[in-house]
CSV table of C-alpha atoms in Angstrom, one decimal:
chain,number,residue,atom,x,y,z
A,46,MET,CA,0.0,0.0,0.0
A,47,ALA,CA,2.8,2.4,0.8
A,48,LEU,CA,3.9,2.3,-2.8
A,49,PHE,CA,0.8,4.1,-3.9
A,50,LYS,CA,1.3,7.1,-1.6
A,51,THR,CA,2.4,10.2,-3.4
A,52,GLU,CA,5.2,10.7,-0.9
A,53,VAL,CA,6.7,7.4,-2.0
A,54,THR,CA,6.0,7.8,-5.7
A,55,SER,CA,5.2,4.7,-7.8
A,56,GLU,CA,7.0,3.9,-11.1
A,57,THR,CA,3.9,2.1,-12.3
A,58,ILE,CA,1.3,4.9,-11.9
A,59,GLN,CA,1.3,7.1,-15.0
A,60,SER,CA,0.7,10.3,-13.2
A,61,ASP,CA,3.7,9.7,-11.0
A,62,ASN,CA,6.1,9.4,-14.0
A,63,PRO,CA,7.6,12.9,-13.8
A,64,ILE,CA,8.5,12.4,-10.2
A,65,HIS,CA,9.7,8.9,-10.6
A,66,GLN,CA,12.1,9.9,-13.4
A,67,ARG,CA,13.4,12.8,-11.3
A,68,LEU,CA,14.1,10.4,-8.4
A,69,LEU,CA,15.8,7.9,-10.8
A,70,LYS,CA,18.3,10.5,-12.1
A,71,PRO,CA,20.8,10.5,-9.1
A,72,TYR,CA,21.1,6.7,-9.3
A,73,LEU,CA,22.0,6.9,-13.0
A,74,TYR,CA,24.4,9.8,-12.3
A,75,VAL,CA,26.5,8.0,-9.7
A,76,ALA,CA,26.5,4.7,-11.6
A,77,ASP,CA,29.9,5.2,-13.2
A,78,LYS,CA,31.4,6.8,-10.1
A,79,ILE,CA,31.0,4.1,-7.5
A,80,ALA,CA,32.7,0.9,-6.5
A,81,GLY,CA,33.4,-1.1,-3.4
A,82,VAL,CA,31.2,-1.5,-0.4
A,83,MET,CA,28.0,0.5,-0.5
A,84,ALA,CA,25.2,1.5,1.8
A,85,GLU,CA,21.9,3.0,0.8
A,86,ILE,CA,20.1,4.8,3.7
A,87,GLY,CA,16.4,4.9,2.9
A,88,CYS,CA,16.2,2.5,-0.1
A,89,GLY,CA,12.4,2.8,-0.4
A,90,ASP,CA,11.1,0.3,-3.0
A,91,GLY,CA,14.6,-0.3,-4.3
A,92,ARG,CA,14.4,1.9,-7.3
A,93,GLY,CA,18.2,2.0,-7.9
A,94,ILE,CA,19.5,-1.2,-6.4
A,95,GLU,CA,19.3,-3.4,-9.5
A,96,LEU,CA,21.4,-0.7,-11.3
A,97,LEU,CA,24.0,-0.1,-8.7
A,98,ALA,CA,24.4,-3.4,-6.7
A,99,PRO,CA,26.3,-5.1,-9.6
A,100,LYS,CA,28.9,-2.3,-9.5
A,101,SER,CA,29.6,-2.9,-5.8
A,102,SER,CA,31.2,-5.8,-3.9
A,103,ARG,CA,28.5,-5.5,-1.2
A,104,TYR,CA,25.4,-3.4,-1.0
A,105,VAL,CA,23.6,-2.8,2.3
A,106,ALA,CA,20.1,-1.3,2.0
A,107,LEU,CA,18.3,0.2,5.0
A,108,ASP,CA,14.7,1.4,5.4
A,109,LYS,CA,11.9,1.1,7.9
A,110,SER,CA,10.2,-1.3,5.4
A,111,THR,CA,12.2,-3.3,2.8
A,112,ALA,CA,9.7,-5.9,1.6
A,113,ILE,CA,9.1,-4.4,-1.8
A,114,ALA,CA,12.8,-3.7,-2.4
A,115,GLN,CA,13.7,-7.3,-1.3
A,116,LYS,CA,11.2,-8.8,-3.7
A,117,ARG,CA,12.5,-6.9,-6.8
A,118,VAL,CA,16.2,-7.7,-6.2
A,119,LYS,CA,16.0,-11.2,-4.7
A,120,ALA,CA,18.2,-12.6,-7.4
A,121,LEU,CA,21.1,-10.4,-6.4
A,122,LYS,CA,23.4,-12.2,-3.9
A,123,ASN,CA,25.5,-9.3,-2.8
A,124,VAL,CA,22.6,-7.3,-1.4
A,125,ALA,CA,21.7,-7.3,2.3
A,126,PHE,CA,18.7,-5.5,3.9
A,127,ILE,CA,18.2,-4.0,7.3
A,128,GLU,CA,14.8,-2.8,8.6
A,129,THR,CA,15.3,0.0,11.1
A,130,HIS,CA,14.3,3.5,12.0
A,131,ILE,CA,17.1,6.1,11.7
A,132,PRO,CA,19.1,7.7,13.2
A,133,PRO,CA,21.1,6.1,14.6
A,134,ILE,CA,22.4,3.9,11.8
A,135,PRO,CA,23.1,0.3,12.9
A,136,LEU,CA,26.3,0.0,10.8
A,137,ALA,CA,30.0,-0.1,11.8
A,138,ASP,CA,32.4,2.8,11.7
A,139,ASN,CA,34.6,3.3,8.7
A,140,THR,CA,33.0,0.5,6.7
A,141,PHE,CA,31.6,1.9,3.4
A,142,ASP,CA,33.3,3.3,0.3
A,143,VAL,CA,30.0,4.9,-0.8
A,144,VAL,CA,26.8,5.9,1.0
A,145,LEU,CA,23.7,6.9,-0.8
A,146,CYS,CA,20.9,8.9,0.8
A,147,PHE,CA,18.3,10.1,-1.6
A,148,GLN,CA,15.3,12.1,-0.5
A,149,VAL,CA,15.6,11.1,3.2
A,150,ILE,CA,17.2,13.9,5.2
A,151,GLU,CA,14.1,16.1,4.9
A,152,HIS,CA,12.3,13.5,7.0
A,153,ILE,CA,14.8,13.4,9.9
A,154,VAL,CA,14.3,15.4,13.0
A,155,ASP,CA,18.0,15.7,14.0
A,156,ASP,CA,19.7,16.4,10.7
A,157,THR,CA,23.1,17.1,12.3
A,158,THR,CA,23.2,13.8,14.1
A,159,PHE,CA,22.0,12.1,10.9
A,160,LEU,CA,24.8,13.6,8.8
A,161,GLU,CA,27.3,12.7,11.5
A,162,GLU,CA,26.1,9.1,11.3
A,163,LEU,CA,26.5,9.1,7.5
A,164,HIS,CA,30.0,10.4,8.0
A,165,ARG,CA,30.8,7.8,10.7
A,166,ILE,CA,30.1,4.8,8.6
A,167,LEU,CA,32.1,6.0,5.6
A,168,LYS,CA,35.7,4.9,5.2
A,169,PRO,CA,38.3,7.8,5.1
A,170,GLY,CA,38.0,9.2,1.6
A,171,GLY,CA,34.6,7.7,1.1
A,172,LYS,CA,31.8,9.5,-0.7
A,173,LEU,CA,28.3,10.5,0.4
A,174,TYR,CA,25.7,11.2,-2.3
A,175,LEU,CA,22.6,12.9,-0.9
A,176,THR,CA,19.6,14.5,-2.5
A,177,THR,CA,16.8,16.5,-1.0
A,178,PRO,CA,14.1,19.0,-2.3
A,179,ASN,CA,15.2,22.6,-2.8
A,180,ILE,CA,12.8,24.7,-0.7
A,181,ASP,CA,13.0,27.6,-3.1
A,182,LEU,CA,11.2,25.6,-5.7
A,183,THR,CA,8.8,23.7,-3.4
A,184,LEU,CA,5.2,24.5,-4.4
A,185,THR,CA,3.5,23.9,-1.0
A,186,ARG,CA,4.2,22.6,2.4
A,187,ASN,CA,4.8,18.9,2.5
A,188,PRO,CA,3.6,17.6,5.9
A,189,TRP,CA,5.8,14.5,5.6
A,190,HIS,CA,8.9,16.7,5.7
A,191,ILE,CA,10.4,18.0,8.9
A,192,ARG,CA,12.2,20.7,7.0
A,193,GLU,CA,13.6,21.5,3.5
A,194,TYR,CA,16.8,23.4,2.7
A,195,LYS,CA,18.2,26.2,0.7
A,196,ALA,CA,21.4,25.2,-1.1
A,197,ALA,CA,23.6,27.4,1.1
A,198,GLU,CA,22.0,26.1,4.3
A,199,LEU,CA,22.7,22.5,3.5
A,200,THR,CA,26.2,23.2,2.3
A,201,GLU,CA,27.1,24.9,5.5
A,202,LEU,CA,25.6,22.1,7.6
A,203,ALA,CA,27.4,19.4,5.7
A,204,ALA,CA,30.7,21.4,5.6
A,205,SER,CA,30.8,21.4,9.4
A,206,ILE,CA,31.0,17.5,9.3
A,207,PHE,CA,32.6,16.5,6.0
A,208,GLY,CA,36.1,17.3,4.9
A,209,GLU,CA,35.0,18.3,1.4
A,210,VAL,CA,31.5,19.2,0.2
A,211,GLU,CA,30.3,19.8,-3.4
A,212,MET,CA,26.8,21.1,-3.9
A,213,LEU,CA,25.1,20.3,-7.3
A,214,GLY,CA,21.5,20.3,-8.3
A,215,ILE,CA,19.0,18.3,-10.3
A,216,THR,CA,17.1,20.5,-12.7
A,217,GLY,CA,15.2,19.8,-15.9
A,218,ASN,CA,15.0,20.7,-19.6
A,219,GLU,CA,12.2,22.7,-21.2
A,220,LYS,CA,9.8,19.7,-21.0
A,221,VAL,CA,10.4,19.2,-17.3
A,222,MET,CA,10.0,22.9,-16.5
A,223,THR,CA,6.8,23.0,-18.6
A,224,TYR,CA,5.4,20.3,-16.3
A,225,TYR,CA,6.7,22.2,-13.2
A,226,GLU,CA,4.9,25.4,-14.3
A,227,GLN,CA,1.7,23.5,-15.0
A,228,ASN,CA,2.0,21.9,-11.5
A,229,LYS,CA,2.7,25.3,-10.0
A,230,GLN,CA,-0.4,26.9,-11.5
A,231,SER,CA,-2.5,23.9,-10.5
A,232,VAL,CA,-1.3,24.0,-6.9
A,233,ALA,CA,-1.9,27.8,-6.7
A,234,ARG,CA,-5.5,27.2,-7.8
A,235,ILE,CA,-5.9,24.8,-4.9
A,236,THR,CA,-4.1,26.8,-2.2
A,237,ARG,CA,-5.8,30.1,-3.0
A,238,TRP,CA,-8.7,28.8,-0.9
A,239,ASP,CA,-6.3,28.5,2.1
A,240,VAL,CA,-6.9,32.1,3.1
A,241,LEU,CA,-5.8,31.4,6.7
A,242,ASP,CA,-2.6,29.8,5.6
A,243,LEU,CA,-3.5,26.6,7.5
A,244,GLN,CA,-0.9,24.6,5.5
A,245,HIS,CA,1.8,26.3,7.5
A,246,ARG,CA,-0.1,26.8,10.8
A,247,LEU,CA,-1.6,23.4,11.4
A,248,PRO,CA,0.4,20.4,12.8
A,249,SER,CA,1.7,18.2,10.1
A,250,GLY,CA,-0.2,15.1,11.4
A,251,ILE,CA,-3.5,16.8,10.6
A,252,LEU,CA,-2.4,17.8,7.1
A,253,LYS,CA,-1.1,14.4,5.9
A,254,VAL,CA,-4.4,12.9,4.8
A,255,PRO,CA,-5.7,16.0,2.9
A,256,TYR,CA,-2.3,16.5,1.4
A,257,GLU,CA,-2.3,12.9,0.1
A,258,ILE,CA,-5.7,13.3,-1.4
A,259,MET,CA,-5.1,16.6,-3.0
A,260,ASN,CA,-1.7,15.7,-4.3
A,261,ARG,CA,-3.0,12.5,-6.0
A,262,LEU,CA,-6.0,14.4,-7.5
A,263,ASN,CA,-3.6,17.1,-8.7
A,264,ARG,CA,-1.2,14.6,-10.3
A,265,ASN,CA,-4.1,12.8,-12.0
A,266,ARG,CA,-5.5,16.1,-13.3
A,267,LEU,CA,-2.1,17.1,-14.8
A,268,SER,CA,-1.8,13.7,-16.4
A,269,LYS,CA,-5.2,14.0,-18.1
A,270,GLN,CA,-4.6,17.6,-19.2
A,271,ASN,CA,-1.3,16.8,-20.9
A,272,GLN,CA,-1.0,13.0,-21.1
A,273,GLY,CA,1.7,13.1,-23.7
A,274,LEU,CA,4.1,15.2,-21.6
A,275,VAL,CA,3.6,13.2,-18.4
A,276,GLN,CA,4.2,9.9,-20.2
A,277,GLN,CA,7.1,11.1,-22.3
A,278,LEU,CA,9.3,12.5,-19.6
A,279,SER,CA,12.3,10.4,-18.9
A,280,HIS,CA,15.4,10.6,-16.8
A,281,GLU,CA,17.2,12.1,-19.7
A,282,ASP,CA,15.0,15.2,-19.4
A,283,TYR,CA,16.5,15.8,-15.9
A,284,LEU,CA,19.9,17.4,-15.7
A,285,ILE,CA,22.7,17.6,-13.2
A,286,SER,CA,23.3,21.4,-12.6
A,287,GLN,CA,26.1,23.5,-11.2
A,288,ASN,CA,23.5,25.9,-10.0
A,289,PRO,CA,21.8,24.2,-7.1
A,290,ALA,CA,19.9,27.4,-5.9
A,291,THR,CA,17.7,27.2,-9.0
A,292,SER,CA,17.4,23.4,-9.2
A,293,LEU,CA,14.4,21.3,-8.2
A,294,ASP,CA,16.6,19.1,-5.9
A,295,LEU,CA,19.8,19.7,-4.1
A,296,PHE,CA,22.5,17.1,-4.8
A,297,LEU,CA,25.2,17.1,-2.2
A,298,VAL,CA,28.5,15.2,-2.6
A,299,GLY,CA,30.4,14.9,0.7
A,300,THR,CA,33.9,13.3,1.1
A,301,LYS,CA,35.1,12.1,4.4
């Protein structure tokens, strides 16, 4: 059931395709940059494991629920799963050459401790690849997120822990930004009724159900209005950017 939440994003639901392709992009970007022992913190439904596990000697995937991911990669012998709530991260110090953490940190209450944990499990010289939404391009409050970041904020936080930090972004071509603008207009039509700004004033727990309902309805509406665009978008339409401040997602590379 979790697969069908808009917060998780399904690769099988047509209206989710633009988001699925956006989430797939960082896995494809790192595919030729990784080797050795890897950990993915927050593997979700295992979107990138089939692509990346064959490039690693051992791949450890953590999430609060791993059933879907385990089912899709059961033929891969070098993949191990751990079900846990994080932080802390139940992995040994100085163990991993690469740590992946895509679209997770925005859900974590203590982000400093979380980054310290990611740093701890890396070997010296190891790489962290981390993505999270850019708050400057977020269209509305997401009640599933504890916080979102500006590029400079996340860079400063990571630089206090990692020896070297590079901040990139994930942006899109004209087709992607056309979808983004259509989405922006559609969300604006919905939120104009929120004259009391309840989306920012109410506790997140109260907002989760209406957010899920409206988000799903909005995605379905956009798909019906421009079915060709929604279906045609692929990971190739998403681009790695040197300008994170104007990107859809922030893409942090940290070196221990």
